[in-house]
Amino acid sequence: MPLRDITDLEKLKKINAALVSRVERSMDQQGNAFSLFQTAISLENRVRTRTEELHSTLRRLEQSNIDLSAAKENAELANLSKTRFLAAASHDVLQPLNAAHLSVSALAEVQTSDEGRKLVRQVERSLETMEDLLRTLLDISKLDAGVVQPDIGDVSLETLFSSLRSDFLPVAEMKGLTLKFRPVNAVVRSDRTLLRRVLQNILSNALHYTRSGGVLVGTRHRGDTIRIDVADTGCGIPDDQREAVFEEFHRGTISTDAGLAGGGLGLGLAIVRRIAAALGHPVTFSSKVGHGTIFHIDVPVGIGATADAIASATDMERPRGYGLFGTKVLLVENDAEVLQAMTFLLERWQCLVRAATSTGEALDMLGDTDWVPDIIIADQHLDAGDLGTATIAEVRDYLGRAVPALIVTADGSEAVAKAARAAGIELMRKPLKPAQLRALLAHLLA
């Protein structure tokens, strides 16, 4: 119906309202579309901004990783350089320290007064502390740098325990403590020197922190593993110090309360943890304050020679006496102070000494057919680039027999140890302990 034909006012109002409503809906739809368009543009901009920020963050992270990798490499190089420096420095420091040890030992033998002997003993203790600190710091440095390579083989526990008993029994007796090793007929797979160092440090700690009672060392078979237990009746380790005891320079705070004498460097168990990690031998402990501590070292069972065979061989090699009277010693040492101190000490032991500083001089000493050395003692690094192991080989070749020989060196490298073992030469590290030197000489000459 045409609009002009509508006369009803109410109808006209309804039509008008409907038209207005349609127009308004159309305007709302257009407004919503525009709003959505604006929102889409805004979101796109925000996504672009966030993407650029993410790319920037990733680039910074990549650069940080590169910087971290470079820093890690630099740190590793610095650590190796530190190890090489400490090795060189320790060799230079250990040389005069060795001369001091030998001179003080010789001085002790000529002292007649109690006061003189007391002063000599104080100097000896100071030198021993200095040596222990130097050696331990060097060992920690090498272990941290990963340059210590264990020489794994079959180790007789009975032989090892016998050696430790000999070293620590005088210490225990001096403190009025008992020290017992349960007999064991077993062979384990380990590095004999490093395993001995682990047990040595644990035993030293056990005796230090024990006031009464004593220390017991025993073993238990656990499948393919042998567990070595070192139990003491000492002051114990509090729960809040279970991890701290393995940290460098940590000394048990309970020792003062227990009335124990101070001392020690607080490095023994730090070395134990590092060596045990290098060997793959787990070290754990259980402890009760006021009652004592038991350390456990788990070592694989040996696969080679039996303990009986090793023990029998050891029995056959035990020295039959300790007399050095009249022993002819060819001493090859290029450090003048060490040479003088060593000569004086050996002569105090009634040895007949001929000294040389190089291979050539050593061979010249053999020109006298009436003088044939009973034993050769040589430093590893001699004048003119000569090596003690090579000097001993040439002397033996000249004499046509395997003269007992000993390398005495401040060089702690594994290369020197392997060269000595390969040539059947005993090895001692500087600074020397005169009592140990005398016992080893007697053993080699027996």
CSV table of C-alpha atoms in Angstrom, one decimal:
chain,number,residue,atom,x,y,z
A,1,MET,CA,0.0,0.0,0.0
A,2,PRO,CA,1.4,3.4,-0.9
A,3,LEU,CA,2.4,5.6,2.0
A,4,ARG,CA,0.1,8.4,1.0
A,5,ASP,CA,-2.9,6.1,1.2
A,6,ILE,CA,-2.2,5.3,4.9
A,7,THR,CA,-4.4,7.5,7.1
A,8,ASP,CA,-4.0,5.7,10.3
A,9,LEU,CA,-1.5,7.6,12.5
A,10,GLU,CA,-0.6,4.6,14.6
A,11,LYS,CA,0.4,2.6,11.5
A,12,LEU,CA,2.6,5.4,10.4
A,13,LYS,CA,4.3,5.5,13.8
A,14,LYS,CA,5.0,1.8,13.7
A,15,ILE,CA,6.4,2.0,10.2
A,16,ASN,CA,8.6,4.9,11.2
A,17,ALA,CA,9.9,3.0,14.2
A,18,ALA,CA,10.6,-0.1,12.1
A,19,LEU,CA,12.6,2.0,9.6
A,20,VAL,CA,14.5,3.8,12.3
A,21,SER,CA,15.3,0.4,14.0
A,22,ARG,CA,16.6,-1.0,10.7
A,23,VAL,CA,18.8,2.0,10.1
A,24,GLU,CA,20.2,1.8,13.6
A,25,ARG,CA,21.0,-1.9,13.2
A,26,SER,CA,22.7,-1.2,9.9
A,27,MET,CA,24.8,1.6,11.5
A,28,ASP,CA,25.7,-0.7,14.5
A,29,GLN,CA,26.9,-3.5,12.1
A,30,GLN,CA,29.0,-1.0,10.2
A,31,GLY,CA,30.4,0.3,13.5
A,32,ASN,CA,31.2,-3.3,14.7
A,33,ALA,CA,33.0,-4.1,11.4
A,34,PHE,CA,35.1,-0.9,11.6
A,35,SER,CA,35.9,-1.7,15.2
A,36,LEU,CA,36.9,-5.3,14.3
A,37,PHE,CA,39.1,-3.9,11.5
A,38,GLN,CA,40.8,-1.6,13.9
A,39,THR,CA,41.3,-4.4,16.5
A,40,ALA,CA,42.8,-6.6,13.8
A,41,ILE,CA,45.3,-3.9,12.8
A,42,SER,CA,46.2,-3.3,16.5
A,43,LEU,CA,46.7,-7.1,17.1
A,44,GLU,CA,48.9,-7.4,14.0
A,45,ASN,CA,51.1,-4.6,15.2
A,46,ARG,CA,51.4,-6.1,18.7
A,47,VAL,CA,52.3,-9.5,17.2
A,48,ARG,CA,54.9,-7.9,15.0
A,49,THR,CA,56.4,-6.1,18.1
A,50,ARG,CA,56.4,-9.2,20.2
A,51,THR,CA,58.0,-11.2,17.4
A,52,GLU,CA,60.7,-8.6,17.0
A,53,GLU,CA,61.3,-8.7,20.8
A,54,LEU,CA,61.5,-12.5,20.8
A,55,HIS,CA,64.0,-12.5,17.9
A,56,SER,CA,66.0,-9.9,19.8
A,57,THR,CA,65.9,-12.0,23.0
A,58,LEU,CA,67.0,-15.1,21.1
A,59,ARG,CA,69.9,-13.2,19.5
A,60,ARG,CA,71.0,-12.0,22.9
A,61,LEU,CA,70.6,-15.5,24.4
A,62,GLU,CA,72.7,-17.0,21.5
A,63,GLN,CA,75.4,-14.4,22.1
A,64,SER,CA,75.3,-15.2,25.9
A,65,ASN,CA,75.8,-18.9,25.1
A,66,ILE,CA,78.7,-18.0,22.9
A,67,ASP,CA,80.2,-15.8,25.6
A,68,LEU,CA,79.6,-18.5,28.3
A,69,SER,CA,81.3,-21.1,26.1
A,70,ALA,CA,84.3,-18.8,25.6
A,71,ALA,CA,84.4,-18.1,29.3
A,72,LYS,CA,84.2,-21.8,30.1
A,73,GLU,CA,87.1,-22.5,27.7
A,74,ASN,CA,89.1,-19.7,29.1
A,75,ALA,CA,88.5,-21.0,32.7
A,76,GLU,CA,89.5,-24.5,31.7
A,77,LEU,CA,92.7,-23.2,30.1
A,78,ALA,CA,93.4,-21.0,33.2
A,79,ASN,CA,92.9,-24.1,35.4
A,80,LEU,CA,95.3,-26.1,33.4
A,81,SER,CA,97.8,-23.2,33.4
A,82,LYS,CA,97.4,-23.0,37.2
A,83,THR,CA,98.1,-26.7,37.5
A,84,ARG,CA,101.2,-26.5,35.3
A,85,PHE,CA,102.4,-23.4,37.3
A,86,LEU,CA,101.8,-25.2,40.7
A,87,ALA,CA,103.6,-28.3,39.4
A,88,ALA,CA,106.6,-26.2,38.4
A,89,ALA,CA,106.5,-24.0,41.5
A,90,SER,CA,106.2,-27.0,43.8
A,91,HIS,CA,109.2,-28.6,42.2
A,92,ASP,CA,111.3,-25.5,42.8
A,93,VAL,CA,110.0,-25.1,46.3
A,94,LEU,CA,110.3,-28.8,47.2
A,95,GLN,CA,114.0,-28.9,46.2
A,96,PRO,CA,115.2,-26.6,49.0
A,97,LEU,CA,112.6,-28.0,51.4
A,98,ASN,CA,114.1,-31.5,50.7
A,99,ALA,CA,117.6,-30.1,51.5
A,100,ALA,CA,116.2,-28.6,54.7
A,101,HIS,CA,114.6,-31.9,55.7
A,102,LEU,CA,117.9,-33.8,55.2
A,103,SER,CA,120.0,-31.2,57.0
A,104,VAL,CA,117.7,-31.0,60.0
A,105,SER,CA,117.7,-34.8,60.2
A,106,ALA,CA,121.5,-34.8,60.2
A,107,LEU,CA,121.5,-32.0,62.7
A,108,ALA,CA,119.2,-34.0,65.0
A,109,GLU,CA,121.8,-36.9,65.1
A,110,VAL,CA,124.6,-34.6,66.4
A,111,GLN,CA,122.5,-32.9,69.1
A,112,THR,CA,123.6,-33.7,72.6
A,113,SER,CA,121.3,-31.4,74.7
A,114,ASP,CA,117.6,-31.8,75.3
A,115,GLU,CA,117.0,-28.2,74.3
A,116,GLY,CA,118.8,-28.7,71.0
A,117,ARG,CA,116.8,-31.8,70.2
A,118,LYS,CA,113.6,-30.0,71.1
A,119,LEU,CA,114.3,-27.1,68.7
A,120,VAL,CA,115.2,-29.5,65.9
A,121,ARG,CA,111.9,-31.3,66.4
A,122,GLN,CA,110.0,-28.0,66.2
A,123,VAL,CA,111.8,-27.2,62.9
A,124,GLU,CA,111.0,-30.7,61.6
A,125,ARG,CA,107.3,-30.3,62.4
A,126,SER,CA,107.2,-26.9,60.7
A,127,LEU,CA,108.8,-28.4,57.6
A,128,GLU,CA,106.4,-31.3,57.6
A,129,THR,CA,103.4,-29.0,57.8
A,130,MET,CA,104.7,-26.9,54.9
A,131,GLU,CA,105.3,-30.1,52.8
A,132,ASP,CA,101.9,-31.5,53.6
A,133,LEU,CA,100.2,-28.2,52.6
A,134,LEU,CA,102.2,-27.9,49.3
A,135,ARG,CA,101.6,-31.5,48.3
A,136,THR,CA,97.9,-31.4,49.2
A,137,LEU,CA,97.2,-28.1,47.3
A,138,LEU,CA,99.0,-29.5,44.3
A,139,ASP,CA,97.0,-32.8,44.5
A,140,ILE,CA,93.7,-30.8,44.7
A,141,SER,CA,94.7,-28.7,41.7
A,142,LYS,CA,95.6,-31.8,39.6
A,143,LEU,CA,92.4,-33.6,40.6
A,144,ASP,CA,90.2,-30.5,39.8
A,145,ALA,CA,91.9,-30.2,36.4
A,146,GLY,CA,91.3,-33.8,35.6
A,147,VAL,CA,94.9,-34.6,34.9
A,148,VAL,CA,95.2,-37.4,37.4
A,149,GLN,CA,94.8,-40.7,35.5
A,150,PRO,CA,94.4,-43.7,37.8
A,151,ASP,CA,96.6,-46.8,37.0
A,152,ILE,CA,94.1,-49.5,37.7
A,153,GLY,CA,95.3,-53.0,38.7
A,154,ASP,CA,95.0,-55.7,41.2
A,155,VAL,CA,95.7,-54.6,44.8
A,156,SER,CA,96.2,-56.9,47.7
A,157,LEU,CA,94.4,-55.5,50.7
A,158,GLU,CA,96.5,-57.4,53.2
A,159,THR,CA,99.6,-55.9,51.8
A,160,LEU,CA,98.0,-52.4,51.8
A,161,PHE,CA,96.8,-52.8,55.3
A,162,SER,CA,100.2,-54.0,56.5
A,163,SER,CA,101.8,-50.9,55.1
A,164,LEU,CA,99.2,-48.6,56.7
A,165,ARG,CA,99.5,-50.4,60.0
A,166,SER,CA,103.3,-49.8,60.0
A,167,ASP,CA,102.7,-46.1,59.3
A,168,PHE,CA,100.0,-45.4,61.8
A,169,LEU,CA,100.6,-47.8,64.7
A,170,PRO,CA,103.2,-45.5,66.3
A,171,VAL,CA,100.8,-42.5,66.0
A,172,ALA,CA,98.0,-44.5,67.7
A,173,GLU,CA,100.3,-45.8,70.5
A,174,MET,CA,101.6,-42.2,71.2
A,175,LYS,CA,98.0,-41.2,71.8
A,176,GLY,CA,97.2,-44.2,73.9
A,177,LEU,CA,94.8,-45.6,71.2
A,178,THR,CA,94.3,-49.0,69.7
A,179,LEU,CA,94.7,-49.6,66.0
A,180,LYS,CA,93.5,-52.9,64.6
A,181,PHE,CA,93.3,-54.3,61.0
A,182,ARG,CA,91.2,-57.4,60.6
A,183,PRO,CA,93.0,-60.0,58.5
A,184,VAL,CA,91.7,-60.0,54.9
A,185,ASN,CA,92.5,-62.4,52.0
A,186,ALA,CA,91.2,-60.3,49.1
A,187,VAL,CA,92.4,-58.5,46.0
A,188,VAL,CA,90.6,-55.4,44.7
A,189,ARG,CA,90.7,-53.4,41.4
A,190,SER,CA,92.1,-50.0,42.0
A,191,ASP,CA,95.1,-47.7,41.8
A,192,ARG,CA,97.3,-48.8,44.8
A,193,THR,CA,98.8,-45.4,45.4
A,194,LEU,CA,95.5,-43.5,45.2
A,195,LEU,CA,93.6,-46.0,47.3
A,196,ARG,CA,96.3,-45.9,49.9
A,197,ARG,CA,96.0,-42.1,49.9
A,198,VAL,CA,92.2,-42.3,50.5
A,199,LEU,CA,92.7,-44.8,53.5
A,200,GLN,CA,95.6,-42.8,54.8
A,201,ASN,CA,93.6,-39.6,55.0
A,202,ILE,CA,90.6,-41.3,56.6
A,203,LEU,CA,92.8,-43.0,59.2
A,204,SER,CA,94.7,-39.8,59.9
A,205,ASN,CA,91.3,-38.1,60.6
A,206,ALA,CA,90.0,-41.0,62.7
A,207,LEU,CA,93.1,-40.9,65.0
A,208,HIS,CA,93.1,-37.1,65.2
A,209,TYR,CA,89.4,-36.9,66.3
A,210,THR,CA,89.6,-39.9,68.7
A,211,ARG,CA,90.4,-39.2,72.3
A,212,SER,CA,89.9,-42.7,73.8
A,213,GLY,CA,89.3,-46.2,72.4
A,214,GLY,CA,90.7,-46.6,69.0
A,215,VAL,CA,90.3,-47.3,65.3
A,216,LEU,CA,89.3,-50.6,63.5
A,217,VAL,CA,89.8,-51.3,59.8
A,218,GLY,CA,87.9,-54.2,58.3
A,219,THR,CA,86.2,-55.4,55.1
A,220,ARG,CA,82.9,-56.9,53.9
A,221,HIS,CA,82.1,-58.7,50.6
A,222,ARG,CA,79.0,-57.2,48.9
A,223,GLY,CA,78.6,-59.1,45.6
A,224,ASP,CA,81.2,-57.8,43.1
A,225,THR,CA,82.3,-55.2,45.6
A,226,ILE,CA,84.4,-55.2,48.7
A,227,ARG,CA,83.5,-52.5,51.3
A,228,ILE,CA,86.4,-51.2,53.4
A,229,ASP,CA,85.2,-49.9,56.8
A,230,VAL,CA,87.3,-47.5,58.9
A,231,ALA,CA,85.5,-47.2,62.3
A,232,ASP,CA,86.6,-45.0,65.2
A,233,THR,CA,85.3,-44.2,68.7
A,234,GLY,CA,85.9,-40.5,68.2
A,235,CYS,CA,83.7,-37.4,68.7
A,236,GLY,CA,81.5,-38.1,65.7
A,237,ILE,CA,80.2,-35.8,63.0
A,238,PRO,CA,77.0,-33.7,63.5
A,239,ASP,CA,74.3,-33.9,60.9
A,240,ASP,CA,74.7,-30.2,59.9
A,241,GLN,CA,78.4,-30.9,59.0
A,242,ARG,CA,77.9,-34.0,56.8
A,243,GLU,CA,78.7,-32.1,53.6
A,244,ALA,CA,81.0,-29.5,55.1
A,245,VAL,CA,83.5,-32.1,56.2
A,246,PHE,CA,84.4,-32.7,52.6
A,247,GLU,CA,85.1,-29.0,51.9
A,248,GLU,CA,88.6,-27.5,51.8
A,249,PHE,CA,90.1,-26.2,55.0
A,250,HIS,CA,87.1,-27.5,57.1
A,251,ARG,CA,88.1,-28.7,60.5
A,252,GLY,CA,85.6,-30.3,62.9
A,253,THR,CA,84.3,-27.7,65.4
A,254,ILE,CA,83.5,-30.4,67.8
A,255,SER,CA,87.1,-31.2,68.5
A,256,THR,CA,87.5,-28.3,70.9
A,257,ASP,CA,84.5,-29.4,73.0
A,258,ALA,CA,85.8,-32.9,73.1
A,259,GLY,CA,89.1,-31.8,74.5
A,260,LEU,CA,91.1,-32.8,71.3
A,261,ALA,CA,94.2,-31.0,70.3
A,262,GLY,CA,93.9,-28.7,67.2
A,263,GLY,CA,95.9,-29.1,64.1
A,264,GLY,CA,95.6,-30.4,60.6
A,265,LEU,CA,94.9,-28.5,57.5
A,266,GLY,CA,91.3,-29.4,56.9
A,267,LEU,CA,92.1,-30.9,53.5
A,268,GLY,CA,92.2,-34.6,54.2
A,269,LEU,CA,88.5,-35.4,53.3
A,270,ALA,CA,88.5,-32.9,50.4
A,271,ILE,CA,91.3,-35.0,48.9
A,272,VAL,CA,89.4,-38.2,49.7
A,273,ARG,CA,86.3,-37.1,47.8
A,274,ARG,CA,88.2,-36.0,44.8
A,275,ILE,CA,90.4,-39.2,44.6
A,276,ALA,CA,87.3,-41.4,45.2
A,277,ALA,CA,85.5,-39.7,42.3
A,278,ALA,CA,88.6,-40.2,40.0
A,279,LEU,CA,88.7,-43.9,41.0
A,280,GLY,CA,84.9,-44.4,40.9
A,281,HIS,CA,84.9,-45.7,44.5
A,282,PRO,CA,81.9,-44.4,46.4
A,283,VAL,CA,82.7,-43.0,49.9
A,284,THR,CA,80.0,-42.7,52.5
A,285,PHE,CA,79.9,-42.6,56.3
A,286,SER,CA,77.6,-43.0,59.3
A,287,SER,CA,78.2,-41.2,62.5
A,288,LYS,CA,76.8,-40.5,65.9
A,289,VAL,CA,78.0,-37.5,67.9
A,290,GLY,CA,80.0,-38.7,71.0
A,291,HIS,CA,80.2,-42.3,69.8
A,292,GLY,CA,82.2,-42.3,66.6
A,293,THR,CA,82.2,-42.5,62.9
A,294,ILE,CA,82.4,-45.3,60.3
A,295,PHE,CA,83.7,-44.5,56.8
A,296,HIS,CA,82.8,-46.9,53.9
A,297,ILE,CA,84.8,-47.2,50.7
A,298,ASP,CA,83.3,-49.5,48.0
A,299,VAL,CA,85.9,-51.1,45.7
A,300,PRO,CA,85.5,-53.6,42.9
A,301,VAL,CA,86.7,-57.2,43.5
A,302,GLY,CA,90.0,-57.9,41.8
A,303,ILE,CA,90.2,-60.2,38.7
A,304,GLY,CA,93.9,-61.1,38.6
A,305,ALA,CA,96.3,-62.7,41.0
A,306,THR,CA,95.1,-64.1,44.3
A,307,ALA,CA,95.8,-62.4,47.6
A,308,ASP,CA,97.7,-65.6,48.7
A,309,ALA,CA,100.2,-65.3,45.8
A,310,ILE,CA,100.7,-61.6,46.4
A,311,ALA,CA,101.1,-62.0,50.1
A,312,SER,CA,103.6,-64.8,49.7
A,313,ALA,CA,105.7,-62.7,47.3
A,314,THR,CA,105.6,-59.8,49.8
A,315,ASP,CA,106.8,-62.1,52.6
A,316,MET,CA,109.7,-63.1,50.4
A,317,GLU,CA,110.6,-59.5,49.8
A,318,ARG,CA,110.5,-58.3,53.4
A,319,PRO,CA,113.9,-56.9,54.6
A,320,ARG,CA,116.0,-59.2,56.8
A,321,GLY,CA,117.8,-56.4,58.5
A,322,TYR,CA,118.3,-52.6,58.6
A,323,GLY,CA,122.1,-52.3,58.8
A,324,LEU,CA,123.6,-49.9,56.2
A,325,PHE,CA,127.1,-50.1,57.5
A,326,GLY,CA,129.6,-50.0,54.7
A,327,THR,CA,127.0,-49.7,51.9
A,328,LYS,CA,128.4,-48.2,48.7
A,329,VAL,CA,126.1,-45.6,47.4
A,330,LEU,CA,126.3,-43.9,44.0
A,331,LEU,CA,124.5,-40.6,44.5
A,332,VAL,CA,123.5,-38.6,41.4
A,333,GLU,CA,122.1,-35.2,42.3
A,334,ASN,CA,122.6,-31.8,40.6
A,335,ASP,CA,121.3,-29.5,43.4
A,336,ALA,CA,124.3,-28.6,45.4
A,337,GLU,CA,122.4,-28.1,48.7
A,338,VAL,CA,120.5,-31.4,48.4
A,339,LEU,CA,123.7,-33.2,47.3
A,340,GLN,CA,125.6,-31.9,50.4
A,341,ALA,CA,122.8,-32.7,52.8
A,342,MET,CA,122.1,-36.2,51.4
A,343,THR,CA,125.8,-37.1,51.4
A,344,PHE,CA,126.2,-35.9,55.0
A,345,LEU,CA,123.1,-38.0,56.1
A,346,LEU,CA,124.2,-41.1,54.3
A,347,GLU,CA,127.7,-40.9,55.8
A,348,ARG,CA,126.1,-40.5,59.2
A,349,TRP,CA,124.5,-43.9,58.5
A,350,GLN,CA,128.0,-45.3,57.8
A,351,CYS,CA,127.5,-45.5,54.0
A,352,LEU,CA,130.4,-45.0,51.5
A,353,VAL,CA,129.2,-42.3,49.1
A,354,ARG,CA,130.4,-41.2,45.7
A,355,ALA,CA,128.5,-38.2,44.2
A,356,ALA,CA,127.9,-37.1,40.7
A,357,THR,CA,125.7,-34.4,39.0
A,358,SER,CA,125.2,-36.0,35.6
A,359,THR,CA,125.3,-39.3,33.7
A,360,GLY,CA,128.9,-38.7,32.5
A,361,GLU,CA,130.1,-38.1,36.0
A,362,ALA,CA,128.3,-41.1,37.3
A,363,LEU,CA,130.0,-43.4,34.7
A,364,ASP,CA,133.4,-41.8,35.6
A,365,MET,CA,132.9,-42.9,39.2
A,366,LEU,CA,132.8,-46.5,37.9
A,367,GLY,CA,136.3,-46.4,36.5
A,368,ASP,CA,137.7,-47.7,39.8
A,369,THR,CA,137.2,-51.5,39.5
A,370,ASP,CA,137.5,-51.9,43.3
A,371,TRP,CA,134.5,-49.7,43.9
A,372,VAL,CA,131.1,-51.1,42.7
A,373,PRO,CA,127.9,-49.5,44.1
A,374,ASP,CA,125.5,-51.5,46.1
A,375,ILE,CA,122.8,-49.1,45.3
A,376,ILE,CA,122.1,-46.1,43.1
A,377,ILE,CA,120.2,-43.0,44.3
A,378,ALA,CA,119.4,-40.5,41.6
A,379,ASP,CA,117.4,-37.3,41.1
A,380,GLN,CA,115.2,-37.5,37.9
A,381,HIS,CA,116.2,-34.1,36.4
A,382,LEU,CA,119.9,-33.7,36.2
A,383,ASP,CA,122.4,-31.4,34.6
A,384,ALA,CA,122.6,-31.2,30.8
A,385,GLY,CA,119.1,-32.5,30.4
A,386,ASP,CA,120.0,-36.0,31.8
A,387,LEU,CA,117.3,-38.1,33.4
A,388,GLY,CA,117.9,-40.2,36.5
A,389,THR,CA,116.1,-43.2,35.0
A,390,ALA,CA,118.4,-43.1,31.9
A,391,THR,CA,121.5,-42.7,34.1
A,392,ILE,CA,120.5,-45.7,36.2
A,393,ALA,CA,120.0,-47.7,33.0
A,394,GLU,CA,123.5,-46.8,31.7
A,395,VAL,CA,125.1,-47.6,35.0
A,396,ARG,CA,123.4,-51.0,35.1
A,397,ASP,CA,124.4,-51.6,31.5
A,398,TYR,CA,128.0,-50.7,32.3
A,399,LEU,CA,128.1,-53.0,35.3
A,400,GLY,CA,126.3,-55.8,33.6
A,401,ARG,CA,123.8,-56.3,36.5
A,402,ALA,CA,120.6,-54.8,37.9
A,403,VAL,CA,121.9,-52.7,40.8
A,404,PRO,CA,119.1,-51.8,43.2
A,405,ALA,CA,118.2,-48.2,42.4
A,406,LEU,CA,116.0,-45.4,43.8
A,407,ILE,CA,114.8,-42.3,42.0
A,408,VAL,CA,114.3,-39.3,44.4
A,409,THR,CA,112.4,-36.5,42.8
A,410,ALA,CA,110.1,-33.5,43.3
A,411,ASP,CA,108.5,-34.2,40.0
A,412,GLY,CA,105.1,-35.6,40.9
A,413,SER,CA,104.0,-36.5,37.3
A,414,GLU,CA,102.7,-39.9,36.4
A,415,ALA,CA,105.2,-40.1,33.5
A,416,VAL,CA,108.1,-40.3,35.9
A,417,ALA,CA,106.3,-42.9,38.1
A,418,LYS,CA,105.6,-45.1,35.0
A,419,ALA,CA,109.2,-44.8,33.7
A,420,ALA,CA,110.5,-45.9,37.2
A,421,ARG,CA,108.1,-48.8,37.4
A,422,ALA,CA,109.0,-49.9,33.8
A,423,ALA,CA,112.7,-50.0,34.7
A,424,GLY,CA,112.2,-51.7,38.1
A,425,ILE,CA,113.3,-48.6,40.0
A,426,GLU,CA,111.9,-47.5,43.4
A,427,LEU,CA,110.5,-44.0,43.6
A,428,MET,CA,110.4,-41.5,46.5
A,429,ARG,CA,109.0,-38.0,46.3
A,430,LYS,CA,110.9,-35.0,47.7
A,431,PRO,CA,111.0,-33.8,50.4
A,432,LEU,CA,112.3,-37.1,51.8
A,433,LYS,CA,111.6,-38.4,55.3
A,434,PRO,CA,115.0,-39.8,56.4
A,435,ALA,CA,113.4,-42.6,58.4
A,436,GLN,CA,111.5,-43.8,55.3
A,437,LEU,CA,114.6,-43.4,53.2
A,438,ARG,CA,116.6,-45.6,55.5
A,439,ALA,CA,113.9,-48.3,55.7
A,440,LEU,CA,113.6,-48.4,51.9
A,441,LEU,CA,117.4,-48.6,51.4
A,442,ALA,CA,117.5,-51.5,53.9
A,443,HIS,CA,114.7,-53.2,52.1
A,444,LEU,CA,116.4,-52.8,48.7
A,445,LEU,CA,119.7,-54.2,50.1
A,446,ALA,CA,118.2,-57.1,52.0
